[in-house]
Coordinates of C-alpha atoms in Angstrom, one line a residue:
Chain B
X1 CA -0.1 -61.4 16.7
X2 CA -3.5 -59.8 17.0
X3 CA -2.5 -58.8 20.5
X4 CA 0.5 -57.1 19.3
X5 CA -1.4 -55.4 16.5
X6 CA -3.9 -53.9 19.0
X7 CA -1.3 -52.7 21.3
X8 CA 0.5 -51.1 18.5
X9 CA -2.6 -49.4 17.4
X10 CA -3.3 -48.2 20.9
X11 CA 0.2 -47.0 21.2
X12 CA -0.1 -45.0 18.0
X13 CA -3.3 -43.5 19.0
X14 CA -1.8 -42.4 22.3
X15 CA 1.2 -40.9 20.5
X16 CA -1.1 -39.2 18.0
X17 CA -3.2 -37.5 20.8
X18 CA 0.0 -36.4 22.7
X19 CA 1.2 -34.8 19.3
X20 CA -2.2 -33.1 18.9
X21 CA -2.1 -31.6 22.3
X22 CA 1.3 -30.2 22.0
X23 CA 0.6 -29.1 18.4
X24 CA -2.3 -27.1 19.8
X25 CA 0.1 -25.4 22.4
X26 CA 2.6 -24.8 19.5
X27 CA -0.3 -23.1 17.5
X28 CA -1.1 -20.8 20.3
X29 CA 2.5 -20.0 20.8
X30 CA 2.9 -19.2 17.1
X31 CA 0.0 -16.8 17.0
X32 CA 0.7 -15.1 20.2
X33 CA 2.9 -12.3 19.0
X34 CA 0.3 -11.3 16.5
X35 CA -2.7 -11.8 18.9
X36 CA -1.0 -9.9 21.7
X37 CA 0.1 -7.1 19.2
X38 CA -3.4 -6.9 18.1
X39 CA -4.9 -6.5 21.6
X40 CA -2.3 -4.0 22.7
X41 CA -2.0 -1.8 19.4
X42 CA -5.3 -2.4 17.7
X43 CA -8.2 -3.5 20.1
X44 CA -7.1 -1.4 23.1
X45 CA -6.6 1.8 21.3
X46 CA -9.9 1.2 19.4
X47 CA -11.6 1.0 22.9
X48 CA -9.7 3.9 24.1
X49 CA -10.6 6.1 21.2
X50 CA -14.3 5.6 21.7
X51 CA -13.8 6.3 25.4
X52 CA -11.8 9.6 24.7
X53 CA -14.4 10.7 22.3
X54 CA -16.9 10.9 25.2
X55 CA -14.6 13.5 26.9
X56 CA -13.6 17.1 26.7
X57 CA -9.8 16.7 26.6
X58 CA -7.4 19.5 25.9
X59 CA -3.8 18.5 26.3
X60 CA -2.4 22.0 26.8
X61 CA -5.1 23.1 29.3
X62 CA -4.8 19.5 30.9
X63 CA -8.6 19.1 31.1
X64 CA -10.1 15.7 30.9
X65 CA -13.8 15.7 31.8
X66 CA -16.6 13.3 30.9
X67 CA -19.1 15.1 28.5
X68 CA -21.1 12.3 27.0
X69 CA -22.0 13.1 23.5
X70 CA -20.9 16.6 23.5
X71 CA -18.2 16.0 20.9
X72 CA -20.8 14.4 18.5
X73 CA -23.1 17.3 19.0
X74 CA -20.2 19.6 18.2
X75 CA -19.7 17.6 14.9
X76 CA -23.2 18.3 13.9
X77 CA -22.7 21.9 14.0
X78 CA -19.1 22.2 12.9
X79 CA -19.1 23.7 9.4
X80 CA -15.4 23.0 8.9
X81 CA -16.0 19.3 9.6
X82 CA -18.7 19.3 7.0
X83 CA -16.4 20.9 4.5
X84 CA -13.8 18.2 5.2
X85 CA -16.4 15.4 4.8
X86 CA -17.3 16.9 1.5
X87 CA -13.6 17.1 0.5
X88 CA -13.1 13.5 1.5
X89 CA -16.1 12.5 -0.5
X90 CA -14.9 14.3 -3.7
X91 CA -11.4 13.0 -3.2
X92 CA -12.5 9.4 -2.9
X93 CA -15.0 9.6 -5.7
X94 CA -12.5 11.2 -8.0
X95 CA -9.7 8.8 -7.0
X96 CA -11.7 5.6 -7.5
X97 CA -13.3 6.6 -10.8
X98 CA -10.1 7.8 -12.3
X99 CA -7.9 5.2 -10.7
X100 CA -10.0 2.1 -11.7
X101 CA -10.8 3.2 -15.2
X102 CA -7.2 4.2 -15.9
X103 CA -5.8 1.1 -14.2
X104 CA -8.2 -1.2 -16.2
X105 CA -7.4 0.8 -19.5
X106 CA -3.7 0.4 -19.0
X107 CA -3.9 -3.3 -18.1
X108 CA -6.0 -3.9 -21.2
X109 CA -3.4 -2.1 -23.3
X110 CA -0.6 -4.1 -21.8
X111 CA -2.4 -7.3 -22.3
X112 CA -2.2 -6.9 -26.0
X113 CA 0.9 -8.4 -27.7
X114 CA 2.6 -5.1 -28.7
X115 CA 6.2 -4.1 -28.9
X116 CA 7.6 -2.5 -25.8
X117 CA 5.1 -3.9 -23.3
X118 CA 7.7 -4.7 -20.7
X119 CA 9.2 -1.1 -20.9
X120 CA 5.7 0.5 -20.6
X121 CA 4.7 -1.9 -17.6
X122 CA 7.9 -0.6 -15.8
X123 CA 7.0 2.9 -16.7
X124 CA 3.5 2.9 -15.5
X125 CA 4.6 1.0 -12.3
X126 CA 7.6 3.1 -11.5
X127 CA 5.8 5.9 -9.5
X128 CA 4.6 3.1 -7.0
X129 CA 8.2 2.6 -5.7
X130 CA 9.0 6.3 -5.6
X131 CA 8.3 7.5 -2.1
X132 CA 5.1 9.3 -1.8
X133 CA 6.6 12.5 -0.3
X134 CA 9.3 12.7 -3.0
X135 CA 6.6 12.2 -5.7
X136 CA 4.4 14.8 -4.1
X137 CA 7.3 17.3 -3.7
X138 CA 8.2 17.1 -7.4
X139 CA 4.6 17.5 -8.4
X140 CA 4.3 20.5 -6.0
X141 CA 7.1 22.0 -8.0
X142 CA 5.4 21.3 -11.4
X143 CA 2.0 22.7 -10.3
X144 CA 3.4 26.0 -9.2
X145 CA 2.0 29.0 -11.0
X146 CA 5.2 29.2 -13.0
X147 CA 6.0 25.5 -12.8
X148 CA 6.4 22.9 -15.3
X149 CA 2.8 22.2 -16.1
X150 CA 1.9 25.8 -16.9
X151 CA 5.1 26.2 -18.9
X152 CA 4.0 23.2 -21.0
X153 CA 0.4 24.6 -21.4
X154 CA 1.9 28.0 -22.2
X155 CA 3.8 26.3 -25.1
X156 CA 0.6 25.4 -26.7
X157 CA -1.0 28.9 -25.9
X158 CA -2.9 28.0 -22.8
X159 CA -2.8 30.2 -19.7
X160 CA -2.8 27.7 -16.9
X161 CA -4.4 28.4 -13.5
X162 CA -2.6 28.7 -10.2
X163 CA -3.3 25.0 -9.5
X164 CA -2.8 24.6 -5.8
X165 CA -4.6 28.0 -4.9
X166 CA -8.0 27.5 -6.6
X167 CA -10.7 25.6 -4.6
X168 CA -11.5 23.2 -7.6
X169 CA -8.0 23.1 -9.2
X170 CA -6.4 22.1 -5.9
X171 CA -8.8 19.1 -5.5
X172 CA -8.2 18.2 -9.1
X173 CA -4.4 18.4 -8.5
X174 CA -4.4 16.3 -5.4
X175 CA -6.5 13.5 -7.0
X176 CA -4.4 13.6 -10.3
X177 CA -1.0 13.3 -8.4
X178 CA -2.3 10.5 -6.3
X179 CA -3.7 8.6 -9.3
X180 CA -0.4 8.7 -11.3
X181 CA 1.4 7.7 -8.0
X182 CA -0.5 4.5 -7.4
X183 CA -2.4 3.4 -10.6
X184 CA 0.5 1.0 -11.4
X185 CA -0.4 -1.1 -8.5
X186 CA -4.0 -1.7 -9.5
X187 CA -2.9 -2.0 -13.1
X188 CA -0.8 -5.0 -12.2
X189 CA -3.6 -6.7 -10.3
X190 CA -5.9 -6.1 -13.2
X191 CA -3.3 -7.4 -15.6
X192 CA -3.0 -10.7 -13.7
X193 CA -6.7 -11.1 -13.5
X194 CA -6.9 -10.5 -17.2
X195 CA -4.4 -13.1 -18.0
X196 CA -6.5 -15.6 -16.3
X197 CA -9.4 -15.2 -18.5
X198 CA -9.6 -18.3 -20.7
X199 CA -8.7 -17.7 -24.3
X200 CA -11.3 -20.2 -25.6
X201 CA -14.3 -18.1 -24.4
X202 CA -13.0 -15.1 -26.3
X203 CA -12.4 -17.2 -29.3
X204 CA -15.8 -18.7 -29.2
X205 CA -17.4 -15.2 -28.8
X206 CA -15.4 -14.0 -31.8
X207 CA -16.8 -16.8 -33.9
X208 CA -20.1 -15.9 -32.8
X209 CA -19.5 -12.4 -34.2
X210 CA -18.9 -10.4 -31.0
X211 CA -16.7 -7.4 -31.5
X212 CA -13.9 -6.3 -29.2
X213 CA -16.1 -4.0 -27.1
X214 CA -18.8 -6.6 -26.7
X215 CA -16.4 -9.2 -25.7
X216 CA -14.9 -6.8 -23.2
X217 CA -18.3 -6.0 -21.5
X218 CA -19.9 -9.3 -21.7
X219 CA -16.9 -11.7 -21.0
X220 CA -13.9 -9.9 -19.7
X221 CA -15.6 -7.5 -17.2
X222 CA -17.7 -10.3 -15.5
X223 CA -14.8 -12.7 -15.3
X224 CA -12.5 -10.1 -13.6
X225 CA -15.2 -8.5 -11.4
X226 CA -13.8 -10.1 -8.1
X227 CA -10.6 -8.1 -8.9
X228 CA -12.6 -5.0 -9.5
X229 CA -14.3 -5.6 -6.1
X230 CA -11.0 -6.0 -4.4
X231 CA -9.4 -3.1 -6.1
X232 CA -12.2 -0.8 -5.4
X233 CA -12.3 -1.7 -1.6
X234 CA -8.6 -1.2 -1.4
X235 CA -8.7 2.1 -3.3
X236 CA -11.6 3.6 -1.2
X237 CA -10.3 2.6 2.2
X238 CA -6.7 3.8 0.9
X239 CA -8.2 7.2 -0.2
X240 CA -9.6 7.7 3.2
X241 CA -6.2 7.4 4.7
X242 CA -4.5 10.0 2.5
X243 CA -2.5 12.2 4.7
X244 CA 1.1 12.9 3.5
X245 CA -0.1 14.0 0.1
X246 CA -2.4 16.7 1.5
X247 CA 0.2 17.7 4.1
X248 CA 3.0 18.3 1.5
X249 CA 0.9 19.5 -1.4
X250 CA -1.8 21.9 -0.1
X251 CA -1.8 21.7 3.8
X252 CA -5.6 21.2 3.4
X253 CA -6.0 24.6 1.5
X254 CA -7.0 26.9 -0.1
X255 CA -9.6 27.3 2.6
X256 CA -10.7 23.8 3.7
X257 CA -11.1 22.7 0.2
X258 CA -8.6 19.8 0.4
X259 CA -8.8 19.2 4.2
X260 CA -9.8 15.6 4.0
X261 CA -11.1 13.9 7.2
X262 CA -7.8 12.6 8.4
X263 CA -6.2 15.8 7.9
X264 CA -8.8 17.6 9.9
X265 CA -8.4 14.9 12.5
X266 CA -4.7 15.5 12.6
X267 CA -5.1 19.3 13.0
X268 CA -7.6 18.9 15.7
X269 CA -5.2 16.5 17.7
X270 CA -1.9 17.8 17.1
X271 CA -2.3 21.5 16.2
X272 CA -5.2 22.5 18.4
X273 CA -4.6 19.9 21.0
X274 CA -8.2 19.0 21.1
X275 CA -7.7 15.2 21.7
X276 CA -11.3 14.6 22.7
X277 CA -12.7 16.0 19.6
X278 CA -10.1 14.4 17.4
X279 CA -11.1 11.0 18.9
X280 CA -14.7 11.7 18.1
X281 CA -13.6 12.3 14.4
X282 CA -11.5 9.2 14.6
X283 CA -14.7 7.2 15.6
X284 CA -16.6 8.8 12.6
X285 CA -13.6 7.8 10.3
X286 CA -13.8 4.3 11.5
X287 CA -17.4 4.1 11.1
X288 CA -17.2 5.2 7.4
X289 CA -14.5 2.7 6.7
X290 CA -16.5 -0.1 8.3
X291 CA -19.6 0.9 6.6
X292 CA -18.1 1.1 3.1
X293 CA -16.3 -2.2 3.5
X294 CA -19.6 -4.0 4.7
X295 CA -21.6 -2.4 2.0
X296 CA -19.3 -3.5 -0.7
X297 CA -19.1 -7.0 0.8
X298 CA -22.9 -7.2 0.9
X299 CA -23.5 -6.1 -2.6
X300 CA -20.9 -8.2 -4.0
X301 CA -23.3 -10.9 -5.1
X302 CA -25.2 -8.5 -7.4
X303 CA -22.2 -7.6 -9.6
X304 CA -19.4 -10.1 -8.9
X305 CA -19.5 -12.9 -11.4
X306 CA -18.0 -15.8 -9.2
X307 CA -18.2 -15.7 -5.6
X308 CA -15.0 -14.5 -4.0
Chain Q
X1 CA -10.9 -13.5 0.4
X2 CA -10.2 -16.4 -2.0
X3 CA -9.8 -19.8 -0.6
X4 CA -8.4 -21.5 -3.7
X5 CA -5.5 -19.2 -4.0
X6 CA -2.8 -19.3 -6.6
X7 CA 0.5 -20.5 -5.8
X8 CA 1.0 -23.0 -8.6
X9 CA 4.6 -22.6 -9.7
X10 CA 3.7 -23.4 -13.3
X11 CA 1.6 -20.3 -13.4
X12 CA 2.4 -18.3 -16.6
X13 CA 4.5 -15.3 -16.0
X14 CA 2.8 -11.8 -16.2
X15 CA 4.1 -11.1 -19.4
X16 CA 3.1 -12.9 -22.6
X17 CA 6.2 -14.6 -24.0
X18 CA 8.1 -12.4 -26.5
X19 CA 7.2 -12.9 -30.1
X20 CA 9.4 -14.9 -32.3
X21 CA 10.4 -18.6 -31.7
X22 CA 8.7 -19.4 -28.4
X23 CA 11.3 -20.6 -25.8
X24 CA 8.9 -22.1 -23.4
X25 CA 6.1 -24.6 -23.7
X26 CA 2.9 -22.7 -24.2
X27 CA -0.2 -23.8 -22.4
X28 CA -3.5 -23.7 -24.2
X29 CA -4.6 -20.5 -22.3
X30 CA -1.6 -18.8 -23.8
X31 CA -2.0 -20.0 -27.3
X32 CA -1.0 -17.4 -29.9
X33 CA -3.6 -14.8 -30.0
X34 CA -5.4 -13.4 -33.0
X35 CA -3.0 -10.9 -34.3
X36 CA -4.4 -7.3 -34.4
X37 CA -3.9 -5.6 -37.8
X38 CA -0.6 -3.8 -38.0
X39 CA -1.7 -0.1 -38.1
X40 CA -3.8 -0.6 -35.1
X41 CA -0.8 -2.0 -33.2
X42 CA 1.2 1.2 -33.7
X43 CA -1.5 3.5 -32.7
X44 CA -1.8 1.5 -29.4
X45 CA 1.9 1.9 -28.9
X46 CA 1.8 5.5 -29.5
X47 CA -1.0 5.8 -27.1
X48 CA 1.0 4.1 -24.4
X49 CA 4.0 6.3 -25.2
X50 CA 1.9 9.5 -24.7
X51 CA 0.3 8.0 -21.4
X52 CA 3.7 7.2 -19.9
X53 CA 4.8 10.9 -20.0
X54 CA 3.2 11.8 -16.7
X55 CA 4.5 8.7 -15.1
X56 CA 8.1 9.1 -16.3
X57 CA 8.6 12.8 -16.6
X58 CA 8.3 13.9 -12.9
X59 CA 11.3 11.6 -11.9
X60 CA 13.3 12.8 -14.9
X61 CA 12.4 16.4 -13.9
X62 CA 13.3 15.8 -10.3
X63 CA 16.8 14.1 -11.2
X64 CA 17.9 16.8 -13.7
X65 CA 16.5 19.9 -11.7
X66 CA 18.5 18.7 -8.7
X67 CA 21.6 19.7 -10.6
X68 CA 20.4 23.2 -11.5
X69 CA 21.0 26.5 -9.9
X70 CA 18.2 28.0 -7.9
X71 CA 17.5 30.6 -10.7
X72 CA 17.7 28.2 -13.6
X73 CA 15.0 26.0 -12.0
X74 CA 12.5 28.7 -12.2
X75 CA 13.3 29.8 -15.8
X76 CA 10.4 30.0 -18.2
X77 CA 10.4 28.1 -20.5
X78 CA 12.1 25.3 -18.4
X79 CA 15.3 23.8 -19.5
X80 CA 15.2 20.0 -20.0
X81 CA 18.8 19.6 -19.1
X82 CA 20.7 21.7 -16.7
X83 CA 22.8 24.4 -18.5
X84 CA 25.7 23.8 -16.2
X85 CA 25.1 20.7 -14.1
X86 CA 26.4 21.2 -10.6
X87 CA 26.5 18.9 -7.6
X88 CA 26.4 21.9 -5.2
X89 CA 22.7 21.1 -4.2
X90 CA 24.0 17.7 -3.2
X91 CA 26.5 19.3 -1.0
X92 CA 23.9 21.5 0.7
X93 CA 21.7 18.5 1.3
X94 CA 24.2 17.3 3.8
X95 CA 25.2 20.7 5.2
X96 CA 21.6 21.9 6.0
X97 CA 20.5 18.7 7.9
X98 CA 22.1 15.6 9.3
X99 CA 20.8 13.9 6.3
X100 CA 23.2 10.9 6.5
X101 CA 22.0 10.2 10.0
X102 CA 18.3 10.5 8.7
X103 CA 19.0 8.2 5.8
X104 CA 20.4 5.7 8.2
X105 CA 17.3 6.0 10.5
X106 CA 14.9 5.2 7.7
X107 CA 17.0 2.3 6.3
X108 CA 17.6 0.5 9.7
X109 CA 13.9 1.2 10.9
X110 CA 12.6 -0.2 7.4
X111 CA 15.0 -3.3 7.8
X112 CA 14.1 -4.2 11.4
X113 CA 10.3 -3.8 10.5
X114 CA 10.5 -5.9 7.5
X115 CA 12.4 -8.8 9.3
X116 CA 10.1 -8.5 12.3
X117 CA 7.0 -8.5 10.3
X118 CA 8.0 -11.5 8.2
X119 CA 8.8 -13.5 11.4
X120 CA 5.5 -12.5 13.2
X121 CA 3.3 -12.7 10.2
X122 CA 4.6 -16.0 8.8
X123 CA 4.4 -17.7 12.3
X124 CA 0.9 -16.6 12.8
X125 CA -0.2 -17.2 9.1
X126 CA 1.3 -20.6 9.4
X127 CA -0.5 -21.5 12.6
X128 CA -3.9 -20.1 11.4
X129 CA -3.5 -22.1 8.2
X130 CA -2.1 -25.4 9.4
X131 CA -2.5 -26.0 13.0
X132 CA -5.8 -26.8 14.9
X133 CA -5.9 -25.2 18.2
X134 CA -8.9 -24.1 20.4
X135 CA -10.1 -20.6 19.6
X136 CA -8.3 -20.4 16.2
X137 CA -11.2 -18.7 14.4
X138 CA -11.9 -16.3 17.2
X139 CA -8.2 -15.2 17.3
X140 CA -8.0 -14.9 13.5
X141 CA -11.0 -12.6 13.5
X142 CA -9.4 -10.5 16.4
X143 CA -6.3 -10.1 14.3
X144 CA -8.3 -9.3 11.1
X145 CA -9.9 -6.3 12.8
X146 CA -6.6 -4.5 12.1
X147 CA -7.4 -4.6 8.5
X148 CA -10.3 -2.2 9.0
X149 CA -8.3 0.3 10.9
X150 CA -6.7 3.2 9.3
X151 CA -3.5 4.3 11.2
X152 CA -5.1 7.7 11.8
X153 CA -8.2 6.2 13.8
X154 CA -5.8 5.0 16.7
X155 CA -3.2 7.6 16.5
X156 CA -4.5 9.6 19.5
X157 CA -4.5 6.6 22.0
X158 CA -1.2 5.3 20.6
X159 CA 0.4 8.8 20.9
X160 CA -0.7 8.8 24.5
X161 CA 0.5 5.2 25.0
X162 CA 3.9 6.1 23.7
X163 CA 4.1 9.3 25.6
X164 CA 3.2 7.7 28.9
X165 CA 6.0 5.2 28.3
X166 CA 8.5 8.1 27.8
X167 CA 9.3 7.0 24.2
X168 CA 8.5 10.2 22.3
X169 CA 11.3 11.2 20.2
X170 CA 12.6 7.6 20.1
X171 CA 12.3 5.2 17.2
X172 CA 10.6 2.6 19.4
X173 CA 7.0 3.3 18.3
X174 CA 8.0 3.3 14.6
X175 CA 9.5 -0.2 14.9
X176 CA 7.3 -2.0 17.5
X177 CA 3.9 -0.8 16.5
X178 CA 4.2 -1.7 12.8
X179 CA 5.5 -5.1 13.5
X180 CA 2.9 -6.1 16.1
X181 CA -0.1 -3.8 15.2
X182 CA -2.4 -3.1 12.3
X183 CA 0.2 -2.7 9.6
X184 CA 1.4 -6.2 9.9
X185 CA -2.1 -7.8 9.5
X186 CA -2.1 -7.8 5.8
X187 CA 1.2 -9.7 5.9
X188 CA -0.4 -12.3 8.2
X189 CA -3.2 -12.6 5.8
X190 CA -1.1 -13.1 2.8
X191 CA 1.1 -15.6 4.6
X192 CA -2.0 -17.6 5.7
X193 CA -3.3 -17.7 2.2
X194 CA 0.0 -19.1 0.9
X195 CA 0.2 -21.7 3.6
X196 CA -3.3 -22.9 2.9
X197 CA -2.2 -23.9 -0.6
X198 CA 0.8 -25.9 0.5
X199 CA 0.5 -29.5 -0.1
X200 CA -0.2 -31.6 3.1
X201 CA 2.2 -34.4 1.9
X202 CA 5.2 -32.4 2.5
X203 CA 4.4 -31.9 6.2
X204 CA 3.3 -35.6 6.7
X205 CA 6.7 -36.6 5.4
X206 CA 8.4 -34.2 7.8
X207 CA 6.3 -35.6 10.7
X208 CA 7.1 -39.2 9.8
X209 CA 10.8 -38.2 9.9
X210 CA 10.2 -37.1 13.6
X211 CA 10.2 -33.2 13.1
X212 CA 8.5 -31.2 15.6
X213 CA 5.9 -28.7 14.5
X214 CA 8.5 -26.0 14.8
X215 CA 10.9 -28.1 12.7
X216 CA 8.1 -28.5 10.0
X217 CA 7.5 -24.9 10.0
X218 CA 11.1 -23.8 10.1
X219 CA 12.7 -26.4 7.7
X220 CA 9.8 -27.2 5.3
X221 CA 7.1 -24.6 5.2
X222 CA 9.0 -21.4 5.7
X223 CA 11.6 -22.0 2.9
X224 CA 8.7 -22.9 0.5
X225 CA 7.1 -19.6 1.1
X226 CA 9.8 -17.7 -0.6
X227 CA 7.5 -16.1 -3.2
X228 CA 5.1 -14.8 -0.4
X229 CA 7.9 -13.7 1.8
X230 CA 9.4 -11.7 -1.1
X231 CA 6.0 -10.0 -1.7
X232 CA 5.6 -9.2 2.1
X233 CA 9.2 -8.0 2.3
X234 CA 8.8 -5.6 -0.5
X235 CA 5.4 -4.3 0.7
X236 CA 6.7 -3.9 4.2
X237 CA 9.9 -2.2 3.3
X238 CA 8.1 0.4 1.1
X239 CA 5.5 1.0 3.7
X240 CA 7.9 1.7 6.4
X241 CA 10.3 3.6 4.1
X242 CA 7.3 5.9 3.2
X243 CA 5.8 6.1 6.6
X244 CA 5.0 9.8 7.3
X245 CA 2.2 10.5 9.9
X246 CA 3.9 8.5 12.6
X247 CA 7.3 10.1 12.5
X248 CA 5.8 13.6 12.4
X249 CA 3.7 12.7 15.4
X250 CA 6.3 10.8 17.4
X251 CA 9.6 12.5 16.5
X252 CA 10.9 16.0 17.3
X253 CA 14.6 16.3 16.8
X254 CA 16.2 16.5 13.5
X255 CA 18.7 13.8 14.1
X256 CA 15.8 11.4 14.8
X257 CA 13.9 12.2 11.7
X258 CA 13.1 9.8 9.1
X259 CA 13.6 10.6 5.3
X260 CA 10.0 11.5 4.3
X261 CA 9.9 13.9 7.2
X262 CA 13.2 15.3 6.5
X263 CA 12.6 16.1 2.9
X264 CA 10.0 18.7 3.8
X265 CA 12.5 20.6 5.9
X266 CA 14.7 22.1 3.2
X267 CA 13.0 25.4 3.5
X268 CA 14.4 29.0 3.6
X269 CA 13.9 31.6 6.3
X270 CA 10.4 32.4 5.0
X271 CA 9.2 28.8 4.9
X272 CA 9.5 28.5 1.0
X273 CA 11.2 25.5 -0.2
X274 CA 14.7 25.6 -1.5
X275 CA 13.9 23.8 -4.7
X276 CA 17.1 22.5 -6.0
X277 CA 18.4 21.3 -2.6
X278 CA 14.9 19.6 -1.8
X279 CA 14.9 18.0 -5.2
X280 CA 18.5 16.7 -4.7
X281 CA 17.6 15.2 -1.3
X282 CA 14.5 13.7 -3.0
X283 CA 16.6 12.1 -5.7
X284 CA 18.9 10.6 -3.2
X285 CA 15.8 8.8 -1.4
X286 CA 14.6 7.4 -4.6
X287 CA 17.8 5.8 -6.0
X288 CA 18.0 2.8 -3.8
X289 CA 14.4 1.7 -4.2
X290 CA 14.4 2.4 -7.9
X291 CA 17.6 0.3 -8.3
X292 CA 16.0 -2.5 -6.3
X293 CA 12.8 -2.3 -8.3
X294 CA 14.5 -2.4 -11.8
X295 CA 16.6 -5.4 -10.8
X296 CA 13.7 -7.2 -9.2
X297 CA 10.9 -6.1 -11.3
X298 CA 9.9 -9.4 -12.7
X299 CA 9.9 -11.2 -9.2
X300 CA 8.0 -8.4 -7.7
X301 CA 5.2 -8.5 -10.2
X302 CA 5.1 -12.2 -10.0
X303 CA 5.1 -12.2 -6.2
X304 CA 2.1 -9.7 -6.4
X305 CA 0.2 -12.1 -8.6
X306 CA 0.9 -15.1 -6.7
X307 CA 0.2 -14.2 -3.2
X308 CA -3.5 -14.4 -3.5
X309 CA -3.8 -10.7 -3.5
X310 CA -5.4 -11.0 -7.0
X311 CA -9.0 -11.8 -6.8

């Protein structure tokens, strides 16, 4: 009896380790498409772009010569690049501030028990599903000097500017068009965070005499801070990738006022055929994205209520 | 980002239940709120109505202007409804470009990318969440690097790779790179988060019944992941449907174009847009997605809230 039990146990142990070995192989097999894809289409291109950035490489002239840090020195002197860094900075700043405050405001409004919230939720979210180029073409039409926006302003006696032809107004225009396009997504994320804030704490604070604003700042904001962190990372990184909006609405103009970094990169590569310099700009872009993400990750403990 | 993610099916829906006799059992977290005073409520509704204008009006404007004549479109003050609605711009859409072909290109590319991404991401997400194998952490970090890479960073090397393989002006780079490269990493992450929260007992039971790991994945875990798959599917489809930089870099002939790229081609001899035709084409590209969204609105938002994308 005892002998039988031991041999059964040994048998089971053996079967279990055989399963475990086969299981590990299956695991490697399951992840192999993603891992090989990552090596071929993410890691290798990333290494390549750093390598290219050290070269003078003009595709049309078919030159490919090692130049060391020459492209990076060129960056330091390139006024147009500095303008495009500034444009990217203003774009990201405007977008993050407007996007997050509007998204949070809309989410708070929708979180009330009001008539028609389902309708408004769909309304605010609907531009998210309209294709970006379609949305941008329509706004391009509305923002023309004799387009819909200025007609509406004219009706109340305001003489609107030529939005897409002024340095400042063009930047305002691209930010606003982008905010209306995507704020619905952030709104939904905030809404689902707001709905996980326990009602009891709010009730207790109300009994203690806290008004709506106080409750929002002292209870709601800290409780949804992980979502604010996530949304701000997604929005900032997303804003650095804006290309279609600029290409369709302003082509980077007037001057270089809306030439954000990726648009500058694109022009260097595919209009001026300067692949080496474009690669150096790509490395700069990657460094910025990496730095911002790490910075936000590092500072999260200061302002995020519970650890993410 | 968050390890205890939310997949609980009993999670309350994103909308508070409608007022009136509550049809569903209400959890304590959802207990009826203190009702705001009446006048305040209507002020808030009015605020929302005003705020919704810039969200809704452009789409309305697009659809109505697509039926106007070229001269009426520029009339000041603008007409809210076309004076003589005409479908002529819609005829022009197909006359000026191989638009039906371009529509098909976008549709089939988005469909293939969506299905491929679901397969690759759910297999990898499942293995990273559920299977112990050597090097798992290292490989996971390797894959996660893709989250940090904007497409534009690697576009030059990828262009060169595609070019040296002789695949410029084909759809291969628009299908293969999104499925295997950086764009699918978020999907892998979402799937992993979902599978982390799946109860172990279900898999144990499958194993007792003699299922292989593949069987456990395919017959138990994958079908249960429907909410996460739905979210990944919608995200991926929209991303592919909207792809813009890649097609303009990789494609050169009109019959290979995808929709976002084709929309910008309705220009006259001077490069100025032919507005009514462009808006008609734009309207046509919005319709299918809008219909799907209106039908699936509830699932979409729930999917979003359930996939651990919330913080």
